[in-house]
Amino acid sequence: MPRNLPQYANCAAPGDSYPMSAGNIALLTFGSLFFGALAGGLYAMVMTALETTAELGCILGILFLTTLVTGAAMFKTWYYNARLMCIRHDQCTAGTVVDEPTVSTDGDRKINLLLAPFSVEETEQLMVDTLDSMRGTLSNVPPLTDLQNRQIRFDYVRGLSDADQQRVYTELIDNRMFGQPGRAFLRHFYRRDEARMGTSAFNESPDDTAVPSNPMYRYDGPILVPYIHNEVDGYILGKFLDNLLAALVTALVAYTALCALCVTVGLPEPLCGAGAAALAALLALLALILATAINPPSDGDASEVDVDVEDPDFDAPPTEMRRGDVVFVFGNWIMDEEHANYFEIHPVKAWHLLCQRGGFDPNDWVLSDDIPRSECAVDVRQMTEADFERLCGMVKDAETTDPDDGMLLRTAAALATVPPRPEP
């Protein structure tokens, strides 16, 4: 299973993270202009000290380019170091992948999980029970027999107001799902829990009990069940910003040098400003082309997480995660300040496949000699808190211990070992 996945984004402590709101954009702009003015003034002072006239066009050009360099650098620092609020590092979660993983514009791979120990089919049936029980508070609830039709159920729920949808999901989560004895061990990913989150993170996150509010979970698109969002870190945006900064710094250095040389030899101001700008722009373009060739942003795509297993006792060809897989996820639990205060595991540091979706070619998947090819070793509905904690301990040991000094896991003791419970 993949381990030690690349990490580019770092979360900030509660109170230190922030969104790029209008006020923060204004602060970023002011800071960039401040350093731009400082650079332009410094250039003028140096030229004066050299008893050479500093042309106004050159001063303004240096101010502009420095502002761009500073702004791009500040934006990158915010995006990768101050956008995400830390809740807890190195957290475990488990569940079923509810849609095909997709790539975002910044290169991250987005993966959505219905938390264990609930299956999609069971949870949608609990949704039916929830809607049926709320007939007195919801209008025009379809007959119970009609609610068994997923399209009718989906259309009805999505047709409700935001406030009514949240009331439905609150009832579903609190009283139908995690109200069941022994099945609430992952409830803290769906409902705020100060003991689990810590007081600082709890106080810095939005109230999830108000309706309408910004709940910790999501339920958008074609996914009717509530899910937690996870992201494997990519670096497309980071690589693009690195290349842009290389081009802007090249332009700034070239423009400053050309302006200084131009006025030193006594060329007229219009020629100095325009000529230096044209040459600097050309050098910046060449620098951008070269930087992109050396550091292509497309290489920053997190791509699919390969769930191949390097174990002589575990015969599994390279494959990719897909909808329906039962997985164990390890990473940092954060709140994304920029995207509606969503709660996520971001970045995912490790991804462990517990069970692959049925319907695949049985010849492509062998768990062990003791498990028939057509069967899965894990029934997510049967996972207990003890199972989860045992697996979490194994994952933490595997992910935080130097493999040269650490443990060797084979099939008999591997992560995909939660047995189906015997029928009562």
JSON list of N, CA and C in Angstrom, two decimals, residues 77 89 127 130 156 245 366 414:
[
{"chain": "A", "resi": 77, "resn": "THR", "atom": "N", "xyz": [3.01, 31.38, -0.10]},
{"chain": "A", "resi": 77, "resn": "THR", "atom": "CA", "xyz": [3.21, 31.10, 1.32]},
{"chain": "A", "resi": 77, "resn": "THR", "atom": "C", "xyz": [1.87, 30.90, 2.02]},
{"chain": "A", "resi": 89, "resn": "HIS", "atom": "N", "xyz": [-2.79, 16.16, 13.91]},
{"chain": "A", "resi": 89, "resn": "HIS", "atom": "CA", "xyz": [-1.88, 15.49, 12.99]},
{"chain": "A", "resi": 89, "resn": "HIS", "atom": "C", "xyz": [-2.02, 13.98, 13.12]},
{"chain": "A", "resi": 127, "resn": "MET", "atom": "N", "xyz": [-31.53, 6.59, 5.35]},
{"chain": "A", "resi": 127, "resn": "MET", "atom": "CA", "xyz": [-32.09, 7.85, 4.85]},
{"chain": "A", "resi": 127, "resn": "MET", "atom": "C", "xyz": [-33.59, 7.69, 4.59]},
{"chain": "A", "resi": 130, "resn": "THR", "atom": "N", "xyz": [-35.28, 7.82, 7.86]},
{"chain": "A", "resi": 130, "resn": "THR", "atom": "CA", "xyz": [-35.24, 9.19, 8.37]},
{"chain": "A", "resi": 130, "resn": "THR", "atom": "C", "xyz": [-36.34, 10.04, 7.75]},
{"chain": "A", "resi": 156, "resn": "TYR", "atom": "N", "xyz": [-36.00, 14.09, -4.20]},
{"chain": "A", "resi": 156, "resn": "TYR", "atom": "CA", "xyz": [-36.72, 14.73, -3.11]},
{"chain": "A", "resi": 156, "resn": "TYR", "atom": "C", "xyz": [-35.75, 15.44, -2.16]},
{"chain": "A", "resi": 245, "resn": "LEU", "atom": "N", "xyz": [7.60, 32.81, -10.46]},
{"chain": "A", "resi": 245, "resn": "LEU", "atom": "CA", "xyz": [8.54, 33.59, -9.65]},
{"chain": "A", "resi": 245, "resn": "LEU", "atom": "C", "xyz": [9.92, 33.64, -10.31]},
{"chain": "A", "resi": 366, "resn": "VAL", "atom": "N", "xyz": [-5.88, -11.59, -5.46]},
{"chain": "A", "resi": 366, "resn": "VAL", "atom": "CA", "xyz": [-5.72, -12.73, -4.56]},
{"chain": "A", "resi": 366, "resn": "VAL", "atom": "C", "xyz": [-5.32, -12.19, -3.20]},
{"chain": "A", "resi": 414, "resn": "ALA", "atom": "N", "xyz": [-1.20, -8.40, 8.08]},
{"chain": "A", "resi": 414, "resn": "ALA", "atom": "CA", "xyz": [-1.32, -7.18, 7.29]},
{"chain": "A", "resi": 414, "resn": "ALA", "atom": "C", "xyz": [-2.56, -6.40, 7.67]}
]
